[in-house]
Short mmCIF file of C-alpha atoms in Angstrom, two decimals:
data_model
loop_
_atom_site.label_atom_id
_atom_site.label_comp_id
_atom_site.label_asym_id
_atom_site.label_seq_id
_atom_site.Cartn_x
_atom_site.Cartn_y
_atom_site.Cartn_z
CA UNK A 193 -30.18 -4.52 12.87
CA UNK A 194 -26.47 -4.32 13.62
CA UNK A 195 -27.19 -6.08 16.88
CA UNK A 196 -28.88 -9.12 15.06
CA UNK A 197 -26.01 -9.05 12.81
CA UNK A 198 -23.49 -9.69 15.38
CA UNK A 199 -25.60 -12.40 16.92
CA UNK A 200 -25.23 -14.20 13.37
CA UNK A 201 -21.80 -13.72 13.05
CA UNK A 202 -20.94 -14.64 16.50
CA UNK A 203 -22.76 -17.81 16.64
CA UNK A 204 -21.80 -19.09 12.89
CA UNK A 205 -18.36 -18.24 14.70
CA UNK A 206 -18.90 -20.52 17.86
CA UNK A 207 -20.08 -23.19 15.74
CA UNK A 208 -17.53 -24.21 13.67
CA UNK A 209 -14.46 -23.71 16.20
CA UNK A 210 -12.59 -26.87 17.11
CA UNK A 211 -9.79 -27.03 19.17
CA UNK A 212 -8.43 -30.90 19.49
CA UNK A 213 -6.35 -32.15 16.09
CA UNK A 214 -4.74 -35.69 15.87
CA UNK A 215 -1.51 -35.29 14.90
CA UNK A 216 -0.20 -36.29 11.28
CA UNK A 217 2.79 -37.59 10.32
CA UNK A 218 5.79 -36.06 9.59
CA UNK A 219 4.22 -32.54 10.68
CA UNK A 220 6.09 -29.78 10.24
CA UNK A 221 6.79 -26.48 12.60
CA UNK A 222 6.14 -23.04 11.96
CA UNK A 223 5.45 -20.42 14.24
CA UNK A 224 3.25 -17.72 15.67
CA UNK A 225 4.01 -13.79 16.52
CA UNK A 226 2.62 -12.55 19.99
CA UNK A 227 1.05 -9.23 20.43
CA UNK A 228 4.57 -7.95 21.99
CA UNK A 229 6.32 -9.16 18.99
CA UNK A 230 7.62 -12.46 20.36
CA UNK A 231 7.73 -15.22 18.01
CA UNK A 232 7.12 -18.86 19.55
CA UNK A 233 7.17 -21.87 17.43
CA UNK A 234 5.17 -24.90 17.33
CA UNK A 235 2.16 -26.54 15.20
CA UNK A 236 0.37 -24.23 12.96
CA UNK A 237 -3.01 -25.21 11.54
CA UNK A 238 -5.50 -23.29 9.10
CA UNK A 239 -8.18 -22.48 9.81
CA UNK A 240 -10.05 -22.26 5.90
CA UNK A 241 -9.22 -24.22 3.51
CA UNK A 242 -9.74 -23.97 -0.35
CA UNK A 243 -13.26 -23.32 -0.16
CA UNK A 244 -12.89 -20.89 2.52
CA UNK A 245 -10.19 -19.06 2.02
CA UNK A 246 -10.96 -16.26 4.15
CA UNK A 247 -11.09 -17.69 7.21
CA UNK A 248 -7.61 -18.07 7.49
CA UNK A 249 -8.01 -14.49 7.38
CA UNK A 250 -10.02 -14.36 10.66
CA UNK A 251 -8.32 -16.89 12.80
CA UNK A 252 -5.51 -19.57 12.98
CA UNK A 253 -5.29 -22.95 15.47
CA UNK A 254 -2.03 -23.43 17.16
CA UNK A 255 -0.13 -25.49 19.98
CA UNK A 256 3.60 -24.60 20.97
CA UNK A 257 6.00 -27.20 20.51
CA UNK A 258 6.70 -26.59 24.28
CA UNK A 259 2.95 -27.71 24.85
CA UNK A 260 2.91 -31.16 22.88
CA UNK A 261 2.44 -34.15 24.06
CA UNK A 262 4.36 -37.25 22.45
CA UNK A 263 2.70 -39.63 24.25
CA UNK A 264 -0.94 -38.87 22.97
CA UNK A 265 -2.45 -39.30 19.19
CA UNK A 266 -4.64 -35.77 19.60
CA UNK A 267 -3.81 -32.11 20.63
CA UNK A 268 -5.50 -29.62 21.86
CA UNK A 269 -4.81 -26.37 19.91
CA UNK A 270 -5.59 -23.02 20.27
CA UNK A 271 -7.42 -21.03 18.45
CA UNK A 272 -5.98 -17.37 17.83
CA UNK A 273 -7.82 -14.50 15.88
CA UNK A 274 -6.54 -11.39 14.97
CA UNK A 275 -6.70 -8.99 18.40
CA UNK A 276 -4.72 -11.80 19.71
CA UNK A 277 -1.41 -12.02 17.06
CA UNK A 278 0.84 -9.55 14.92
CA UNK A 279 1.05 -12.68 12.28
CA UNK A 280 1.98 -16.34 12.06
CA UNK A 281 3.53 -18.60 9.48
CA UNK A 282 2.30 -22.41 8.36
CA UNK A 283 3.22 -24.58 6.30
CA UNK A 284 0.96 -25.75 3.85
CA UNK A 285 1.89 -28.35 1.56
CA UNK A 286 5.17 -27.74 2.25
CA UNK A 287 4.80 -24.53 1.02
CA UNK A 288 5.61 -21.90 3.65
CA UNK A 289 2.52 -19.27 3.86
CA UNK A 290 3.50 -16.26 5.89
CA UNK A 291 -0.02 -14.33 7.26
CA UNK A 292 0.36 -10.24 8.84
CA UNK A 293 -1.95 -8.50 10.69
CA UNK A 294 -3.06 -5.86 8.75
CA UNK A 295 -5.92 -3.14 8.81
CA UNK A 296 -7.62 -3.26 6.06
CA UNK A 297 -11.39 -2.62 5.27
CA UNK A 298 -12.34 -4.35 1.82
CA UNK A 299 -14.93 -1.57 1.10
CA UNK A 300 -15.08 -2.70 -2.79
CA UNK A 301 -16.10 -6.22 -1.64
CA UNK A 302 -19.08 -4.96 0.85
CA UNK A 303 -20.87 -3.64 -1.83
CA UNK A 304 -19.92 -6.18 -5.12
CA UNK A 305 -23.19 -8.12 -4.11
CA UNK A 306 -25.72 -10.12 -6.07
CA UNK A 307 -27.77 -10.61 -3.10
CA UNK A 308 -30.22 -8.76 -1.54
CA UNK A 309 -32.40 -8.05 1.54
CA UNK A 310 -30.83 -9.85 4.82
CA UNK A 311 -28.13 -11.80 2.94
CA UNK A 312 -26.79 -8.61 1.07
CA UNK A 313 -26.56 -6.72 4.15
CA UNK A 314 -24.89 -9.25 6.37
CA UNK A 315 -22.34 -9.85 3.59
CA UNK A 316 -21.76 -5.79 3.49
CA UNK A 317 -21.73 -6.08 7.02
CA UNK A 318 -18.60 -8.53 7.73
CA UNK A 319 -16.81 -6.62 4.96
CA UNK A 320 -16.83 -3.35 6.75
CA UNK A 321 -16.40 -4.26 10.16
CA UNK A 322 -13.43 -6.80 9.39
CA UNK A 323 -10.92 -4.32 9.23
CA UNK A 324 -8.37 -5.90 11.61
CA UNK A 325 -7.30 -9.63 9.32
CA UNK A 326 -4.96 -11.82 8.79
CA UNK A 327 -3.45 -11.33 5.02
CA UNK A 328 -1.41 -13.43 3.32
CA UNK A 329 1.76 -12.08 1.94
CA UNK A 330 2.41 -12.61 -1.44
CA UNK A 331 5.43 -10.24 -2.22
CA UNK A 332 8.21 -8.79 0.70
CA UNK A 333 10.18 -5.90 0.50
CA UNK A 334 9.94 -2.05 0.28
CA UNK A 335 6.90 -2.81 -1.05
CA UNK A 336 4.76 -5.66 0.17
CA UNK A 337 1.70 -6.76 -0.97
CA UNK A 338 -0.73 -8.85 0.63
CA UNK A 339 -3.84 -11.36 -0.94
CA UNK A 340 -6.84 -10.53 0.45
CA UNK A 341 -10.16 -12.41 -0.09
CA UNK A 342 -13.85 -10.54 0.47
CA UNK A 343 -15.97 -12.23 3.94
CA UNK A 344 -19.15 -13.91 2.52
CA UNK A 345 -22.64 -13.45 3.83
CA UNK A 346 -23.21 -15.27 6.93
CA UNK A 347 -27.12 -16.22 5.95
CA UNK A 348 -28.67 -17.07 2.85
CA UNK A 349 -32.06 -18.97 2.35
CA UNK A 350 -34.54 -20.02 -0.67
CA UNK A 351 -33.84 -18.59 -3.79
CA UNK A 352 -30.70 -16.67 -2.22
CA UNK A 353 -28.72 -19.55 -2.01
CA UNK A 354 -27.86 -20.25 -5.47
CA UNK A 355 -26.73 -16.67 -5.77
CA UNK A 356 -24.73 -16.76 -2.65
CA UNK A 357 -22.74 -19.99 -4.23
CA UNK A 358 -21.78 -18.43 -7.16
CA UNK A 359 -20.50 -15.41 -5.57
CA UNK A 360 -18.47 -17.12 -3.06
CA UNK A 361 -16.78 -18.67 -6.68
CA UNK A 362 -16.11 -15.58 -7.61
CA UNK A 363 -14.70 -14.30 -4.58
CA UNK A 364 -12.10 -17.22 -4.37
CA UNK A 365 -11.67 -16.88 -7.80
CA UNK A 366 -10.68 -13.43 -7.67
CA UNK A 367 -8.90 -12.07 -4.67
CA UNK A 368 -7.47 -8.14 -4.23
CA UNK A 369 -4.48 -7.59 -3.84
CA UNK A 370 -3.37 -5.05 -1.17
CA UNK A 371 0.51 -3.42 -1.03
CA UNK A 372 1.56 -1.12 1.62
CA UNK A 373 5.05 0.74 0.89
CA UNK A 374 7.44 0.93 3.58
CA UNK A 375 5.20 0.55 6.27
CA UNK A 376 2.43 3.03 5.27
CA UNK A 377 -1.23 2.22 5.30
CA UNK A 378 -2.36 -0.95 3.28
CA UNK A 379 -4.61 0.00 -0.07
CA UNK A 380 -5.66 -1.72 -3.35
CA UNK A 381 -2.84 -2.58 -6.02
CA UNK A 382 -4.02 -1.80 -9.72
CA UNK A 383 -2.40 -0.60 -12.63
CA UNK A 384 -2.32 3.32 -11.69
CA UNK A 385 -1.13 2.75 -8.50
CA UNK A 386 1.36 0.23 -9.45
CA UNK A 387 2.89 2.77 -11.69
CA UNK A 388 2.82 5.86 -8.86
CA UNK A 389 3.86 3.56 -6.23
CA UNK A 390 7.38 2.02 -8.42
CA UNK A 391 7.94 5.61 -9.94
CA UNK A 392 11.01 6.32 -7.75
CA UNK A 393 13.20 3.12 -8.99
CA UNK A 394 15.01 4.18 -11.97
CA UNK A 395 15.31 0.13 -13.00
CA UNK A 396 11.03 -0.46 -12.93
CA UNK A 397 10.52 3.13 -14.53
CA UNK A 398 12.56 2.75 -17.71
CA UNK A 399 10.76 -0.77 -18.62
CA UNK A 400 7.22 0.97 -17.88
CA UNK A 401 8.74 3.78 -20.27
CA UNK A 402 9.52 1.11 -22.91
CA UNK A 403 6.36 -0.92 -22.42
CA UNK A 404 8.29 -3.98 -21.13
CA UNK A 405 6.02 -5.38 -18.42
CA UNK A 406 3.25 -7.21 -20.06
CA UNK A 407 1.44 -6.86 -17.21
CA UNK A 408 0.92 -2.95 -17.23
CA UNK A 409 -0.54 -1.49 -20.59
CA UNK A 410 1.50 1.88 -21.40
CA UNK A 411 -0.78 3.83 -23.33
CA UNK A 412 0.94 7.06 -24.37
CA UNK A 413 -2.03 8.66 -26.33
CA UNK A 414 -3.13 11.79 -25.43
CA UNK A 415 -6.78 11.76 -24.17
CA UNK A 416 -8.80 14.31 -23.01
CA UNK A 417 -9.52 14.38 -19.18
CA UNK A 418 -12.73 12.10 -19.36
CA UNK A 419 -11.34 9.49 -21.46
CA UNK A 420 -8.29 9.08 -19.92
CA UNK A 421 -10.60 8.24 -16.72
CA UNK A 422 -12.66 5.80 -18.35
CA UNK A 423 -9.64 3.67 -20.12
CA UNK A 424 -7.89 3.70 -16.67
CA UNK A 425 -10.47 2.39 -15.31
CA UNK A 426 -11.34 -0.46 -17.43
CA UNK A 427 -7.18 -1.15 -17.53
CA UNK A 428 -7.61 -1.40 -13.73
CA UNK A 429 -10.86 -3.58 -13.77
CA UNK A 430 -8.97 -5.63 -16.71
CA UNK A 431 -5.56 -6.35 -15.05
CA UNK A 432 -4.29 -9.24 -13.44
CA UNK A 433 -2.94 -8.00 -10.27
CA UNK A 434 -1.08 -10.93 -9.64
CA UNK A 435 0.80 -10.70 -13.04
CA UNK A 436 1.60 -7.34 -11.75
CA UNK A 437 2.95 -8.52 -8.27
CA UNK A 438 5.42 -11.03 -9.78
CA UNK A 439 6.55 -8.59 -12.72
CA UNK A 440 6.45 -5.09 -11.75
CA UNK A 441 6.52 -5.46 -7.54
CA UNK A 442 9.44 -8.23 -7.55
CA UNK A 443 11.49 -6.20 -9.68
CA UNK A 444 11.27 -3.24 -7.71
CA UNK A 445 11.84 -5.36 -4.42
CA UNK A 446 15.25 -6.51 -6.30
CA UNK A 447 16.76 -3.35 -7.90
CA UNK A 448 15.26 -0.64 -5.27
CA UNK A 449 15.75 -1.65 -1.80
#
């Protein structure tokens, strides 16, 4: 079963992989970051888009600046995944959208399925094997924090497709978000761990004391043991992590570096 797995995923792979781009106007550089560390600039293009936001998590087209040719209308880029780069940066939009290579296994996502049988399985499948991706960073610092966006099932058929749909709407909809402190290892941000993690700056502790972030809920009630389990849980399920990033994990960033 994992064999014909891998079969699906590497042909759905081979499929849609392109490698010549005409050039656009006004395009502008950003860069890649070699496996040694060694950042070379040139033309960075995504691979997903807004429908498919997480394949920019499994592999990037590029050409060095070094490699262009003026003289013709269409490149020929290359097409990077993640054994082959620490990270790159494009620009998107004009927005700059900086991508590490993290390891990360999104076991929440495997197994948040609607789908069943082959579908369900290959879905649960490219979640936990994935663990080496490209992730987006959202906030830098001594505490970054990455988006990260669940792999979709690579089959779906009859009655499986509507379902599949509507979960790959949710799962743009709703991406985690993943922080790693000072280099550790990379793991879910929610409200409980935003708290732990932001705990040792004096500036973020005293507003979660005075219930100034609107994005954390500071419940000083005593519960017993049980309940205090259950409401943390539903406060995690509830937050918006996002919210969180650009409240809680900016200000620590800025008073606590």
């Amino acid at each position: 079963m994992i064999g014909l797995f891998s079969i699906v995923s590497f042909n759905a792979y081979a499929q849609e992989d392109n490698t010549e781009y005409e050039m656009r106007i006004g395009e502008k550089p950003g860069y890649i970051i070699d496996k040694s560390g060694k950042k070379i600039e040139g033309i960075v293009r995504l691979a997903g888009d807004e429908m498919n936001p997480w394949t920019n998590q499994k592999k990037v087209k590029f050409i060095a600046t070094s490699d262009v040719d003026n003289s013709k209308k269409k490149q020929k880029f290359k097409t990077y995944d993640v054994d082959d780069l620490k990270g790159y940066m494009a620009i998107d939009n004009n927005t700059e959208r900086v991508f590490e290579t993290i390891k990360y296994t999104n076991t929440k996502e495997a197994y948040n399925t609607q789908n069943g049988g082959l579908s369900g399985g290959l879905k649960a499948f490219n979640n936990l094997t994935k663990s080496n991706q490209f992730a987006e960073v959202v906030a830098d610092g001594k505490i970054k924090v990455y988006k990260v966006y669940g792999f979709p099932t690579t089959f779906s058929a009859g009655g499986q497709i509507a379902v599949a749909d509507e979960e790959n709407k949710r799962m743009r909809e709703n991406p985690a978000y993943v922080y790693s402190k000072k280099g550790g290892k990379p793991e879910e941000l929610n409200v409980a761990k935003a708290k732990i993690i932001t705990a040792d700056c004096p500036v973020v502790k005293a507003k979660i004391t005075k219930g100034e972030y609107g994005s954390l809920k500071n419940d000083t009630k005593k519960r017993s043991g049980l309940g205090k389990f259950i409401r943390n849980e539903i406060d995690n399920a509830m937050a918006d992590n996002l919210s969180i990033v650009n409240e809680v994990i900016y200000d620590y960033n800025e008073n606590c570096k």
